[in-house]
Amino acid sequence: MPVPTAVDPQRTPASQPAMEDKPMVVSKQKTDVVCGVPTQVVCTAFASHILVVVTQFGKMGTLVSLEPSSVAGDLSRPVVSTRVLLGQDEPLIHVFAKNLVAFVSQEAGNRAVLLAVAVKDKSLAGLQALKALIRLCQVW
Amino acid sequence: MEGPPAAAEVSLHNFSARLWEQLVHFHVMRLTDSLFLWVGAAPHLRNLAVAMCSRFDSIPVSTSLLGDASDTTSAGLAQRLARKTNKQVFVSYNLQNTDSNFALLVENRIKEEMDAFPEKF
């Protein structure tokens, strides 16, 4: 009797109906070397949020919520407020998060962004490269 | 001489199931040490909970990060999956049905998928 292997794309559990053509939740991922460190980015689109994962250690890391503020400021550039949901809450992470994904929030019709960042070097040097990588995973 | 080993590639997995006449969608993102699981009928992210194993307690510690903290469905599911996978587990459960039997059905369906495709979790 053949033993079913774990990696069998044809095998589905008994209760599973036919696989859907397009997933309900759209994601894109990319891997690249940023400042010498292999980095993975995954962007996932939800109705209310864009989930952006930027990881170098195989972890989700610090979780930051970026929300466009309803406070009327300069209408051409809405204010974005950041909140650390999980991990070390320090000024640098707020600045880094804003610089990294504010553009995502604005381009995605002012949606909130949930950023999971596990990056060793949060300097300006890597920031542009990370933004470019996020851009490659555009799901908005 | 090689540097530290690169983390394995992030794995993305989508599946769906018809449970009690409702089409439920699942999205799984697997990292080396973390797991993100989204459950819903429409692409909403109404809440988020996280759980991770603690050396001080046999029950993984869990907390609500987003959404209504009084709804413990996401946190409970995260706890049980954290215990099963030994990873840091994030869960976003976005189904209206609050029947505990339904939630159990959903959870069992997840476990079924984990057994069928362990590399995706």
CSV table of N, CA and C in Angstrom, one decimal, chain B residues 11 19 27 29 35 49 57 60 80 82 85 104 106-107 117 121:
chain,number,residue,atom,x,y,z
B,11,SER,N,6.3,31.1,3.1
B,11,SER,CA,5.4,30.3,2.3
B,11,SER,C,4.0,30.9,2.5
B,19,LEU,N,-18.3,25.2,5.0
B,19,LEU,CA,-18.7,24.7,6.4
B,19,LEU,C,-20.1,25.2,6.7
B,27,HIS,N,-6.1,32.0,4.8
B,27,HIS,CA,-4.8,32.4,4.2
B,27,HIS,C,-3.8,32.2,5.2
B,29,MET,N,0.4,32.3,6.2
B,29,MET,CA,1.7,32.8,5.8
B,29,MET,C,2.6,32.2,6.8
B,35,LEU,N,3.8,32.2,12.4
B,35,LEU,CA,2.8,31.8,11.6
B,35,LEU,C,1.6,32.8,11.6
B,49,ALA,N,-4.9,38.6,16.9
B,49,ALA,CA,-4.4,38.2,18.2
B,49,ALA,C,-3.1,37.4,17.9
B,57,ASP,N,4.5,28.6,31.5
B,57,ASP,CA,3.1,28.1,31.5
B,57,ASP,C,2.9,27.1,30.4
B,60,PRO,N,0.1,28.5,26.1
B,60,PRO,CA,0.7,29.7,25.5
B,60,PRO,C,0.1,31.0,25.9
B,80,ARG,N,-4.1,27.7,20.8
B,80,ARG,CA,-4.1,26.2,20.5
B,80,ARG,C,-3.1,25.9,19.4
B,82,ALA,N,-0.5,27.7,18.6
B,82,ALA,CA,0.9,27.9,19.1
B,82,ALA,C,1.4,26.7,19.8
B,85,THR,N,2.1,24.0,17.1
B,85,THR,CA,3.2,24.3,16.2
B,85,THR,C,4.5,24.7,16.8
B,104,LEU,N,-15.4,25.3,16.2
B,104,LEU,CA,-14.7,24.0,16.3
B,104,LEU,C,-14.5,23.4,14.9
B,106,VAL,N,-14.3,25.0,12.1
B,106,VAL,CA,-13.3,25.8,11.4
B,106,VAL,C,-11.9,25.3,11.9
B,107,GLU,N,-11.7,25.2,13.2
B,107,GLU,CA,-10.5,24.8,13.7
B,107,GLU,C,-10.0,23.4,13.3
B,117,PHE,N,-0.9,19.3,4.5
B,117,PHE,CA,0.2,20.1,4.0
B,117,PHE,C,1.1,20.7,5.1
B,121,PHE,N,2.6,25.1,7.0
B,121,PHE,CA,2.4,25.7,8.3
B,121,PHE,C,3.7,25.7,9.1
